[in-house]
Coordinates of C-alpha atoms in Angstrom, one line a residue:
Chain A
M1 CA 43.4 -31.9 -4.6
A2 CA 43.0 -29.8 -7.5
I3 CA 39.7 -28.3 -8.1
E4 CA 38.0 -29.6 -11.6
K5 CA 38.2 -26.6 -14.0
N6 CA 34.8 -25.5 -15.0
L7 CA 33.0 -27.7 -12.4
H8 CA 29.9 -28.1 -13.7
V9 CA 27.1 -27.3 -10.4
P10 CA 23.7 -28.4 -12.1
K11 CA 20.8 -26.2 -10.4
T12 CA 17.9 -27.8 -8.5
I13 CA 14.4 -27.1 -9.3
K14 CA 12.3 -26.3 -6.3
L15 CA 8.8 -25.3 -6.1
F16 CA 7.7 -21.5 -5.6
I17 CA 5.3 -21.0 -2.6
N18 CA 5.0 -17.7 -1.0
G19 CA 8.2 -15.8 -2.7
E20 CA 10.4 -18.8 -1.6
F21 CA 11.9 -22.0 -3.3
P22 CA 11.0 -24.8 -1.1
R23 CA 11.5 -28.4 -1.5
T24 CA 8.3 -30.4 -1.3
E25 CA 7.6 -31.5 1.9
S26 CA 7.4 -35.2 0.7
G27 CA 11.0 -35.1 -0.3
R28 CA 10.1 -36.7 -3.7
H29 CA 11.1 -35.8 -7.3
I30 CA 10.7 -36.5 -11.0
S31 CA 14.1 -36.8 -12.9
L32 CA 14.3 -35.2 -16.3
Y33 CA 16.2 -36.2 -19.4
E34 CA 18.2 -34.7 -21.6
H35 CA 16.7 -35.1 -25.5
G36 CA 17.2 -38.7 -26.5
S37 CA 19.6 -39.9 -23.9
Q38 CA 19.5 -41.3 -20.5
K39 CA 21.5 -38.7 -19.2
V40 CA 19.0 -37.0 -16.1
F41 CA 19.0 -33.1 -16.7
A42 CA 17.2 -32.4 -13.4
H43 CA 15.3 -33.8 -10.9
V44 CA 12.5 -31.8 -10.2
C45 CA 10.0 -31.6 -7.0
R46 CA 7.1 -33.6 -7.3
A47 CA 4.6 -31.7 -5.2
S48 CA 2.6 -33.6 -2.4
R49 CA -1.3 -32.3 -1.7
K50 CA 0.2 -30.6 1.4
D51 CA 2.2 -28.5 -0.8
L52 CA -0.6 -27.6 -2.8
R53 CA -2.8 -26.5 0.4
N54 CA 0.2 -24.1 1.5
A55 CA 0.2 -23.0 -1.9
V56 CA -3.1 -21.5 -1.7
A57 CA -3.1 -20.7 1.8
A58 CA 0.2 -18.4 0.4
S59 CA -2.1 -17.0 -2.6
L60 CA -4.8 -15.9 0.0
A61 CA -2.7 -14.6 2.2
A62 CA -1.1 -12.6 -0.8
R63 CA -4.7 -11.1 -1.6
G64 CA -6.1 -8.3 0.0
E65 CA -2.8 -6.7 -0.7
W66 CA -2.8 -7.7 -4.3
E67 CA -5.9 -6.4 -4.9
K68 CA -5.8 -3.5 -3.3
R69 CA -2.6 -2.1 -5.5
S70 CA -3.2 0.6 -7.8
A71 CA -3.5 -0.7 -11.3
Y72 CA -0.6 1.2 -12.4
N73 CA 1.8 -0.2 -9.8
R74 CA 0.8 -4.0 -10.9
A75 CA 1.6 -2.8 -14.9
Q76 CA 5.2 -1.2 -13.1
I77 CA 5.2 -5.0 -12.0
L78 CA 4.3 -7.0 -14.9
Y79 CA 6.9 -4.9 -17.0
R80 CA 9.5 -5.5 -14.5
M81 CA 8.9 -9.5 -15.4
A82 CA 9.6 -8.9 -19.1
E83 CA 12.5 -6.8 -18.1
M84 CA 13.8 -9.7 -16.1
A85 CA 12.9 -12.0 -18.5
E86 CA 15.0 -10.2 -21.1
G87 CA 18.0 -11.2 -18.2
H88 CA 17.0 -14.8 -18.2
R89 CA 17.1 -15.2 -22.3
E90 CA 20.2 -17.0 -22.7
E91 CA 19.4 -19.6 -19.5
M92 CA 15.8 -20.3 -21.4
V93 CA 17.0 -20.7 -24.8
S94 CA 19.7 -23.0 -23.6
L95 CA 16.9 -25.2 -21.6
L96 CA 14.9 -25.7 -24.5
T97 CA 17.9 -26.0 -27.0
K98 CA 19.4 -28.9 -24.6
I99 CA 16.3 -30.6 -23.5
N100 CA 14.5 -30.6 -26.4
A101 CA 16.2 -30.2 -29.1
A102 CA 14.8 -27.3 -30.3
S103 CA 16.4 -25.1 -33.1
A104 CA 17.8 -21.8 -31.4
G105 CA 16.0 -19.9 -33.6
D106 CA 12.6 -21.5 -32.4
A107 CA 13.8 -21.0 -29.1
N108 CA 14.3 -17.7 -28.9
Q109 CA 10.9 -16.8 -30.6
S110 CA 9.4 -18.7 -27.6
V111 CA 11.5 -16.2 -25.2
D112 CA 10.0 -13.7 -27.6
A113 CA 6.5 -14.4 -27.2
A114 CA 6.8 -14.9 -23.7
I115 CA 8.1 -11.3 -23.0
E116 CA 5.6 -10.2 -25.6
A117 CA 3.0 -11.5 -22.8
F118 CA 4.3 -9.8 -20.3
V119 CA 4.3 -6.3 -21.8
Y120 CA 1.2 -6.8 -23.2
Y121 CA -0.7 -7.8 -20.1
A122 CA 1.5 -5.1 -18.2
G123 CA 0.1 -2.4 -20.9
F124 CA -4.0 -3.9 -20.3
A125 CA -3.4 -4.1 -16.4
D126 CA -4.2 -0.1 -15.5
K127 CA -6.5 0.1 -19.1
F128 CA -8.8 -3.1 -18.9
S129 CA -11.0 -1.3 -16.6
Q130 CA -11.6 1.6 -18.8
V131 CA -11.8 -0.8 -22.0
S132 CA -14.5 -3.3 -20.1
G133 CA -16.4 -1.2 -18.1
C134 CA -18.7 1.3 -19.0
V135 CA -21.2 3.4 -17.7
N136 CA -24.7 2.5 -18.6
P137 CA -27.4 4.5 -20.1
V138 CA -30.4 4.3 -17.7
S139 CA -34.1 6.2 -17.2
G140 CA -33.9 8.1 -14.0
P141 CA -32.0 9.9 -12.3
H142 CA -29.1 7.3 -11.8
H143 CA -25.6 6.8 -12.6
A144 CA -24.7 3.1 -13.4
F145 CA -21.2 2.1 -13.4
T146 CA -20.1 -1.2 -14.6
T147 CA -16.3 -2.4 -13.6
P148 CA -14.1 -5.3 -13.3
E149 CA -13.2 -6.9 -10.2
P150 CA -10.9 -9.4 -10.0
V151 CA -12.3 -12.8 -9.1
G152 CA -9.6 -14.0 -5.9
C153 CA -7.6 -16.9 -5.8
V154 CA -7.2 -18.7 -9.3
A155 CA -5.9 -22.2 -9.8
A156 CA -4.3 -22.4 -12.9
I157 CA -3.7 -26.1 -14.4
F158 CA -1.6 -26.9 -17.4
D159 CA -1.7 -29.8 -19.6
D160 CA 1.2 -32.2 -19.3
N161 CA 1.0 -32.3 -23.0
I162 CA 1.5 -29.1 -23.7
E163 CA 4.2 -28.6 -26.4
S164 CA 7.9 -27.4 -24.8
I165 CA 8.4 -24.9 -27.1
L166 CA 4.7 -23.4 -26.3
A167 CA 4.9 -24.0 -22.7
L168 CA 7.4 -21.0 -22.1
P169 CA 4.6 -18.3 -24.1
I170 CA 1.5 -20.0 -22.7
V171 CA 2.3 -20.0 -19.3
A172 CA 3.8 -16.5 -19.1
A173 CA 0.4 -15.4 -20.5
T174 CA -1.7 -17.1 -18.4
L175 CA 0.1 -16.3 -15.1
A176 CA 0.2 -12.8 -16.4
S177 CA -3.2 -12.3 -17.3
V178 CA -4.3 -13.8 -14.5
I179 CA -2.8 -11.4 -12.1
A180 CA -2.7 -8.4 -14.0
S181 CA -6.7 -7.7 -12.8
G182 CA -5.9 -8.1 -9.2
N183 CA -5.9 -12.5 -9.0
V184 CA -3.7 -14.3 -7.0
V185 CA -2.8 -17.8 -8.6
T186 CA -1.6 -21.1 -7.8
A187 CA -0.2 -22.7 -11.1
L188 CA 0.3 -26.3 -11.6
L189 CA 2.8 -26.3 -14.3
P190 CA 3.2 -29.4 -17.2
S191 CA 5.3 -31.7 -15.5
N192 CA 7.3 -32.9 -18.5
V193 CA 8.7 -29.4 -19.2
S194 CA 9.2 -28.1 -15.7
A195 CA 12.8 -27.5 -15.8
Q196 CA 12.4 -25.1 -18.8
L197 CA 9.8 -23.0 -17.0
A198 CA 12.1 -22.6 -13.7
P199 CA 13.6 -19.4 -15.0
L200 CA 10.0 -18.1 -14.5
A201 CA 9.8 -18.8 -10.7
E202 CA 12.9 -16.7 -10.6
I203 CA 11.6 -14.2 -12.8
F204 CA 8.3 -13.7 -10.6
A205 CA 10.9 -13.9 -7.3
T206 CA 13.1 -10.4 -8.7
S207 CA 10.2 -8.3 -10.1
D208 CA 8.5 -6.8 -7.0
L209 CA 5.7 -8.9 -7.3
P210 CA 4.7 -9.5 -3.3
K211 CA 5.2 -12.8 -2.0
G212 CA 2.4 -15.7 -2.8
V213 CA 0.5 -14.0 -5.3
V214 CA 1.7 -16.3 -7.9
N215 CA 3.1 -20.0 -6.7
L216 CA 4.2 -22.8 -8.8
L217 CA 3.8 -26.3 -8.4
T218 CA 5.5 -29.6 -10.2
G219 CA 4.3 -32.7 -9.7
H220 CA 1.7 -35.3 -11.1
Q221 CA -1.6 -33.8 -12.2
S222 CA -3.4 -37.1 -11.8
E223 CA -2.0 -36.5 -7.8
L224 CA -2.9 -32.8 -6.8
L225 CA -5.8 -31.9 -9.7
D226 CA -8.8 -33.2 -7.8
H227 CA -7.2 -31.4 -4.5
L228 CA -7.1 -27.9 -6.4
A229 CA -10.1 -28.2 -8.3
S230 CA -12.3 -29.0 -5.2
H231 CA -10.8 -26.7 -3.1
M232 CA -13.0 -24.3 -1.5
E233 CA -11.0 -21.6 -1.4
V234 CA -10.2 -21.4 -5.1
Q235 CA -12.9 -19.3 -7.0
S236 CA -11.6 -20.0 -10.4
I237 CA -9.9 -22.4 -12.3
C238 CA -7.8 -21.7 -15.4
Y239 CA -7.2 -24.8 -17.6
V240 CA -4.8 -24.8 -20.6
G241 CA -5.1 -28.0 -22.4
S242 CA -7.3 -29.9 -24.7
D243 CA -8.2 -33.3 -22.9
R244 CA -12.0 -33.4 -22.4
T245 CA -12.0 -35.8 -19.6
T246 CA -9.7 -33.2 -17.5
Q247 CA -12.3 -30.5 -18.7
E248 CA -15.3 -32.2 -17.5
K249 CA -13.6 -33.1 -14.4
L250 CA -12.7 -29.6 -13.6
K251 CA -16.3 -28.5 -14.2
T252 CA -17.9 -31.2 -12.2
L253 CA -15.4 -30.8 -9.3
G254 CA -15.7 -27.1 -9.3
A255 CA -19.3 -26.9 -9.1
E256 CA -19.3 -27.0 -5.3
N257 CA -18.4 -23.7 -5.0
M258 CA -19.3 -22.6 -8.1
K259 CA -16.1 -22.0 -9.6
R260 CA -15.8 -20.5 -12.6
V261 CA -13.4 -22.9 -15.3
I262 CA -12.4 -21.2 -18.2
C263 CA -10.1 -23.6 -20.6
F264 CA -8.1 -22.3 -23.6
A265 CA -6.7 -24.4 -26.3
P266 CA -2.3 -24.8 -26.0
D267 CA -2.1 -23.0 -29.0
A268 CA -4.6 -20.3 -28.9
N269 CA -3.6 -16.6 -29.2
P270 CA -1.2 -16.0 -25.5
T271 CA -2.1 -12.5 -26.0
S272 CA -5.8 -11.6 -25.8
L273 CA -8.1 -9.5 -24.0
D274 CA -10.1 -13.1 -23.2
R275 CA -7.9 -14.0 -21.0
L276 CA -7.9 -10.8 -19.0
A277 CA -12.2 -11.1 -19.0
G278 CA -12.2 -14.8 -17.9
F279 CA -10.8 -14.0 -14.2
V280 CA -13.0 -10.8 -13.4
E281 CA -16.3 -10.4 -12.2
F282 CA -18.2 -7.5 -13.6
K283 CA -19.9 -5.2 -10.9
T284 CA -22.7 -2.6 -11.5
V285 CA -23.4 -0.1 -9.0
W286 CA -26.4 2.5 -9.1
H287 CA -25.8 6.0 -7.7
P288 CA -28.0 8.4 -7.3
I289 CA -28.1 12.2 -8.8
G290 CA -29.6 14.7 -7.0
H291 CA -31.6 17.1 -8.4
Chain B
M1 CA 17.6 -29.3 43.8
R2 CA 16.3 -26.1 44.9
S3 CA 14.7 -26.3 48.2
V4 CA 12.0 -22.8 48.9
S5 CA 10.0 -22.8 52.1
M6 CA 6.5 -21.6 52.4
T7 CA 4.4 -21.0 55.6
D8 CA 0.5 -22.1 55.0
K9 CA -2.4 -20.2 56.5
A10 CA -1.8 -22.9 59.7
G11 CA 1.8 -21.7 60.2
R12 CA 3.2 -24.9 59.3
T13 CA 6.1 -24.8 56.9
L14 CA 6.1 -26.5 53.3
A15 CA 9.4 -26.8 51.9
L16 CA 9.3 -26.8 47.9
L17 CA 12.2 -29.3 46.3
V18 CA 12.2 -28.0 42.8
P19 CA 14.7 -29.9 40.7
P20 CA 16.4 -27.9 37.9
V21 CA 15.4 -27.9 34.8
D22 CA 17.3 -28.5 31.6
E23 CA 16.1 -26.0 28.9
V24 CA 17.7 -27.8 26.0
G25 CA 16.5 -30.8 26.6
A26 CA 13.3 -29.8 27.5
T27 CA 13.2 -28.0 24.1
E28 CA 14.6 -31.1 22.3
R29 CA 11.9 -33.5 24.1
A30 CA 8.9 -31.0 23.1
E31 CA 10.2 -30.9 19.6
F32 CA 10.2 -34.5 19.4
F33 CA 6.2 -34.1 19.8
T34 CA 5.9 -32.0 16.4
K35 CA 7.2 -35.1 14.2
R36 CA 4.1 -37.8 14.8
S37 CA 2.0 -38.1 12.0
I38 CA -1.5 -38.5 13.5
K39 CA -4.1 -39.6 10.8
K40 CA -7.6 -40.8 9.8
E41 CA -9.5 -42.1 13.0
S42 CA -7.1 -41.0 15.4
K43 CA -6.5 -37.6 14.0
I44 CA -10.5 -37.3 14.0
H45 CA -10.8 -38.6 17.4
A46 CA -7.8 -36.0 18.7
L47 CA -9.8 -33.2 16.9
Y48 CA -13.1 -33.9 18.5
L49 CA -11.6 -34.3 21.8
A50 CA -9.2 -31.0 20.9
I51 CA -12.8 -29.5 20.5
S52 CA -14.4 -30.6 23.7
M53 CA -11.1 -29.6 25.7
C54 CA -11.3 -25.9 24.2
D55 CA -12.3 -22.7 26.9
L56 CA -13.6 -20.3 24.3
T57 CA -12.4 -17.0 25.1
T58 CA -12.9 -13.7 25.0
L59 CA -11.2 -11.1 26.9
E60 CA -11.2 -7.6 25.3
G61 CA -12.3 -4.2 26.8
A62 CA -14.8 -4.2 23.3
D63 CA -16.7 -6.9 24.6
T64 CA -20.7 -6.5 25.0
P65 CA -23.2 -8.6 26.3
G66 CA -24.3 -9.7 22.8
R67 CA -20.9 -10.4 21.6
V68 CA -20.7 -12.8 25.0
R69 CA -24.3 -14.4 23.8
Q70 CA -23.0 -15.4 20.4
M71 CA -19.9 -16.9 21.8
C72 CA -21.8 -18.9 24.3
E73 CA -24.0 -20.1 21.2
K74 CA -20.6 -21.0 19.2
A75 CA -19.7 -23.1 22.6
R76 CA -22.7 -25.1 22.6
H77 CA -22.5 -26.1 18.6
P78 CA -19.4 -24.9 17.6
V79 CA -21.3 -25.7 14.1
P80 CA -25.0 -25.3 13.6
P81 CA -25.4 -29.0 13.9
D82 CA -27.9 -29.1 10.7
V83 CA -25.3 -27.6 8.8
F84 CA -22.6 -30.4 10.0
Q85 CA -25.2 -32.8 9.5
S86 CA -25.3 -32.0 5.5
V87 CA -21.7 -31.8 5.1
A88 CA -20.6 -35.1 7.1
G89 CA -23.8 -37.2 7.0
Q90 CA -22.5 -39.5 4.3
K91 CA -19.2 -40.0 6.6
N92 CA -21.1 -41.0 9.8
L93 CA -19.3 -38.7 12.0
P94 CA -20.5 -38.4 15.6
P95 CA -21.8 -34.6 16.1
I96 CA -19.7 -31.9 17.1
P97 CA -19.1 -31.8 20.8
S98 CA -19.7 -28.3 23.0
V99 CA -16.6 -27.4 24.1
A100 CA -15.8 -27.2 28.1
A101 CA -15.9 -23.7 29.0
V102 CA -16.4 -19.8 28.0
C103 CA -14.2 -17.6 29.7
V104 CA -14.8 -14.0 30.1
Y105 CA -14.8 -10.7 32.2
P106 CA -16.2 -10.8 35.8
S107 CA -18.8 -8.2 34.3
M108 CA -20.1 -10.6 31.4
V109 CA -20.2 -14.0 34.1
S110 CA -24.2 -13.1 34.5
T111 CA -24.8 -12.6 30.7
A112 CA -22.7 -16.1 29.8
V113 CA -24.4 -17.8 32.9
K114 CA -27.8 -17.2 31.3
A115 CA -26.9 -17.7 28.2
L116 CA -25.6 -21.1 28.8
A117 CA -28.6 -22.2 30.9
G118 CA -29.2 -26.0 30.7
S119 CA -25.8 -27.0 28.9
A120 CA -22.9 -28.5 31.2
I121 CA -20.5 -26.0 29.4
N122 CA -19.1 -24.4 32.1
V123 CA -18.6 -20.8 32.9
A124 CA -14.9 -19.5 33.5
S125 CA -14.1 -16.0 34.6
V126 CA -11.0 -14.2 35.0
A127 CA -10.7 -12.5 37.9
T128 CA -7.6 -10.9 40.4
A129 CA -7.2 -7.6 38.2
F130 CA -6.1 -9.9 35.0
P131 CA -4.3 -9.6 32.9
S132 CA -1.4 -7.2 35.2
G133 CA -2.6 -8.7 38.5
Q134 CA -1.4 -5.1 39.9
A135 CA -4.0 -4.4 42.6
P136 CA -4.3 -4.5 46.2
L137 CA -4.9 -8.5 47.4
K138 CA -8.4 -7.3 48.6
V139 CA -9.3 -5.9 45.3
K140 CA -8.3 -9.3 44.0
L141 CA -10.4 -11.8 46.7
D142 CA -13.2 -9.1 45.6
D143 CA -13.1 -9.5 42.0
T144 CA -12.9 -13.2 42.8
R145 CA -15.8 -13.3 45.2
F146 CA -18.0 -11.0 42.4
A147 CA -17.4 -13.5 39.5
V148 CA -18.4 -16.7 41.9
S149 CA -21.4 -14.6 43.0
E150 CA -22.7 -14.3 39.6
G151 CA -22.3 -17.6 38.6
A152 CA -18.8 -18.4 37.7
N153 CA -17.8 -22.0 38.2
E154 CA -14.2 -21.6 37.2
I155 CA -11.9 -19.1 38.0
D156 CA -8.6 -17.7 36.3
M157 CA -6.2 -15.7 38.1
V158 CA -2.9 -14.6 37.6
I159 CA 0.1 -14.8 40.3
N160 CA 1.8 -11.9 41.4
R161 CA 4.2 -11.8 38.6
G162 CA 6.1 -8.7 40.6
A163 CA 6.4 -10.4 43.5
F164 CA 7.6 -13.7 41.9
L165 CA 10.2 -11.6 39.8
S166 CA 11.6 -10.1 42.9
G167 CA 11.6 -13.5 44.9
D168 CA 8.9 -13.0 47.3
Y169 CA 7.8 -16.4 46.7
Q170 CA 5.6 -16.2 50.0
L171 CA 3.5 -13.5 49.2
V172 CA 2.9 -15.3 45.8
F173 CA 1.8 -18.3 47.4
D174 CA -0.4 -15.9 50.5
E175 CA -2.5 -14.6 47.2
I176 CA -3.1 -17.7 45.7
A177 CA -4.1 -19.9 48.8
A178 CA -6.4 -16.4 49.6
T179 CA -7.5 -16.6 46.1
K180 CA -8.5 -20.5 46.6
E181 CA -10.3 -19.5 49.8
A182 CA -12.9 -16.8 48.1
C183 CA -13.7 -19.2 45.1
G184 CA -15.3 -21.7 47.7
E185 CA -16.8 -24.2 45.4
A186 CA -15.7 -22.8 42.0
H187 CA -12.2 -24.8 40.5
L188 CA -9.4 -22.5 40.6
K189 CA -6.6 -21.8 37.9
V190 CA -3.9 -20.2 38.2
I191 CA -2.0 -18.6 35.4
L192 CA 1.8 -18.2 35.3
E193 CA 1.9 -16.3 32.5
T194 CA 5.4 -18.1 31.6
G195 CA 6.1 -15.2 29.2
E196 CA 7.2 -12.6 31.9
L197 CA 8.9 -15.3 34.4
G198 CA 11.9 -15.8 32.2
S199 CA 13.3 -19.3 32.3
L200 CA 11.9 -22.9 32.6
D201 CA 13.5 -23.1 36.1
R202 CA 11.1 -20.1 37.0
V203 CA 8.2 -22.0 35.1
R204 CA 9.1 -24.9 37.6
L205 CA 9.0 -23.0 40.7
A206 CA 5.8 -20.9 40.1
S207 CA 4.1 -24.3 39.2
E208 CA 5.0 -26.1 42.5
I209 CA 4.1 -22.7 44.4
A210 CA 0.6 -23.0 42.4
M211 CA 0.0 -26.7 43.5
R212 CA 0.7 -26.4 46.8
A213 CA -1.2 -23.2 47.8
G214 CA -4.3 -24.8 46.3
A215 CA -4.6 -24.4 42.3
D216 CA -7.0 -27.2 40.6
F217 CA -5.2 -26.2 37.2
I218 CA -2.4 -24.3 36.1
K219 CA -2.1 -22.4 33.0
T220 CA 0.4 -20.7 30.8
S221 CA -0.2 -17.4 30.2
T222 CA -3.2 -14.7 29.7
G223 CA -3.0 -14.9 26.2
K224 CA -1.8 -10.9 26.5
I225 CA 1.9 -11.8 26.5
Q226 CA 4.1 -13.0 24.1
P227 CA 5.7 -15.7 24.0
A228 CA 2.4 -17.5 25.0
A229 CA 1.7 -21.5 25.2
T230 CA 4.9 -22.9 24.0
L231 CA 5.4 -26.5 23.9
P232 CA 8.7 -26.5 25.9
V233 CA 6.8 -24.3 28.8
T234 CA 3.7 -27.0 28.6
L235 CA 6.3 -29.8 28.9
V236 CA 7.9 -28.6 32.2
M237 CA 4.4 -27.9 34.0
L238 CA 3.4 -31.1 33.2
Q239 CA 6.1 -33.0 34.4
A240 CA 5.8 -30.6 37.5
I241 CA 2.0 -32.1 37.9
Q242 CA 3.0 -35.2 37.6
D243 CA 5.9 -35.2 40.1
F244 CA 2.9 -33.9 42.4
Y245 CA 0.6 -36.5 41.8
M246 CA 3.5 -39.0 42.3
K247 CA 3.7 -36.9 45.6
T248 CA 0.5 -36.2 46.8
G249 CA -1.8 -38.3 44.7
K250 CA -3.7 -35.1 43.7
K251 CA -4.7 -34.7 40.3
I252 CA -4.0 -31.1 39.0
G253 CA -5.5 -30.0 35.8
M254 CA -3.3 -28.2 32.8
K255 CA -4.4 -25.3 30.1
P256 CA -1.9 -24.1 27.7
A257 CA -3.5 -20.7 26.6
G258 CA -2.3 -18.4 23.9
G259 CA -0.8 -19.0 20.6
I260 CA -2.4 -21.8 19.9
R261 CA -4.1 -21.6 16.3
T262 CA -3.8 -24.7 14.4
A263 CA -5.5 -28.4 14.8
K264 CA -1.8 -29.5 14.0
Q265 CA -0.4 -27.9 17.2
A266 CA -3.7 -29.1 19.3
I267 CA -2.7 -32.3 18.2
Q268 CA 1.1 -32.0 19.3
Y269 CA -0.1 -30.9 22.6
L270 CA -2.5 -34.0 22.8
C271 CA 0.7 -36.5 21.8
M272 CA 2.5 -34.6 24.7
V273 CA -0.3 -35.1 27.0
N274 CA -0.4 -38.5 26.8
E275 CA 3.2 -39.2 26.8
T276 CA 4.3 -37.1 29.8
M277 CA 1.1 -38.3 31.9
G278 CA -0.9 -40.8 30.4
S279 CA -4.5 -40.8 29.2
D280 CA -6.0 -40.6 32.3
W281 CA -5.4 -36.3 32.0
L282 CA -6.8 -36.9 28.2
T283 CA -10.0 -35.5 29.5
P284 CA -11.8 -31.9 29.9
D285 CA -11.7 -32.2 33.1
L286 CA -7.6 -32.0 33.3
F287 CA -6.7 -30.6 30.2
R288 CA -7.9 -27.7 28.5
F289 CA -7.0 -25.4 25.5
G290 CA -7.5 -21.2 25.7
A291 CA -7.4 -21.4 22.1
S292 CA -10.4 -19.8 20.4
A293 CA -8.8 -19.5 17.2
M294 CA -8.3 -22.8 17.0
V295 CA -12.0 -24.1 16.7
N296 CA -12.3 -22.9 13.6
D297 CA -9.4 -24.3 12.3
I298 CA -10.0 -27.9 13.6
L299 CA -13.5 -27.7 12.1
K300 CA -11.2 -27.0 8.8
Q301 CA -9.8 -29.9 9.2
I302 CA -13.0 -32.3 10.4
F303 CA -14.5 -30.7 7.4
K304 CA -11.9 -32.3 5.1
E305 CA -11.6 -35.3 6.6
A306 CA -15.3 -35.4 5.9
T307 CA -15.5 -34.2 2.4
G308 CA -12.2 -34.5 0.8
R309 CA -12.5 -30.8 0.0
Y310 CA -10.0 -28.1 1.5
Y311 CA -12.3 -26.4 3.0
Y312 CA -12.5 -22.4 3.9
D313 CA -13.0 -20.4 7.0
R314 CA -16.1 -18.6 5.6
V315 CA -18.1 -21.1 6.5
F316 CA -17.8 -21.0 10.1
S317 CA -18.6 -18.0 12.5
L318 CA -16.0 -15.9 12.7
D319 CA -14.6 -15.7 16.0

């Protein structure tokens, strides 16, 4: 039998947990359709709460190592992401034009913005401490320094209704800004654009990022959100979206272990120091000086 | 069927019939117990049971009386009762049970006995030149007698693997029998150190020898050698216990030790015990876990059931 020429082999879109691409343990999926048709473009994993638990466990395990890396090394890795993203440009553009019927120009701009975000946070990874920290004027024989430290395990939650053309840069920027200061992150991606975001996982997987620092889940928010927001090992929540009810809910569930819940509008500037400042704790050290 | 004969102290000859073990079959059968879905009330029940079967253990060169006392406090109350009440109050969960025993070196036995006074928790001591067992019999027996005189009511001995592996089964048998005698009233657990035996056939043979020589419990490992307890090894030992029970009517206990770290594994072991031995063996008198790290994971699962939140380690004691 002759082999069909140009055999189209569609990519299975899987989760990204602990540096690996597992299928969801639940075996469930969500079907995504090409723009304006009934043609299935891809099946993406519909993660269960066990996948979520595993993802958080993976990020916790990665926390110590990532936090201890030098800021300069984190910067190198983030810059590497920009390089890898450039290599995935064609794929990302074709996904946006095919599924969302975006124009080639818009799609390219979207990829540009994502790459810019990686470069921006790569630059600030080893400068944020100098910019935001300070030597405090104190009266007495002491030095007092204030420096930012990562909060730990951050949950990034993206609203399902983020416009697809915005989703790529906003997700790239959010994840890059959270990990730049040494945090680890488990993210719930917006399910309707998760196929377009699949190349991001491959970028993270091939940028020398230690396994588990970034974990990406696709699935129904209604099913996963509560478990992530109430998880006692998650120290902070980054919510990207403008749904008031969700914001309230995250704050309520996060109160038990005093999570900091920071919300960004989907169209807020992706490259801003606010995004870095949201996920650090400022530590002040008093140091005696002898006479 | 392999036959090994032993001569007991009275000079009688005991013939041990040891059936061959199907390694592939045992592994596959053991794998089968990892596929169960135990949820809600059954899960809670299993978790509580697993805590009550736990032997909290500290066997380090760096053990201090303070560390042993701390562990004994944890043995009484794996979680401070008022903390648990405040977390699980609205769910009406029963209080967290005490563990079955603490397991320490002979020199720490008196500390543990004092710390556990007034509780039903047993004090187990390793003896017989744990973990290698490489000492003259006299030293091993003195070690045992010392631990018993200090107040240990369970003795965890190691078999003479050197003798076992070189085929001197009679010596292995005699040492166990002599240790049993030195134990007096104390229960004897015999550690086979299955990670050093090499095959399931040998595990089966060592189990038979230990039970015939007077073991009250057979135990997989010292925890100092990898691999420690595994499901297939435990399965083979349970089957040996079952056959021994059929032949003699005597119920021998089982203790997998080492390498069991999660609540999930604990439940798998309990399923295996239930389906191999029946529910008679689902009691701390006949089944124990030698697993200290497991307790915190079990507590985490119980807290999850009580609050609906994924819980974190730092609310529990660190060891």
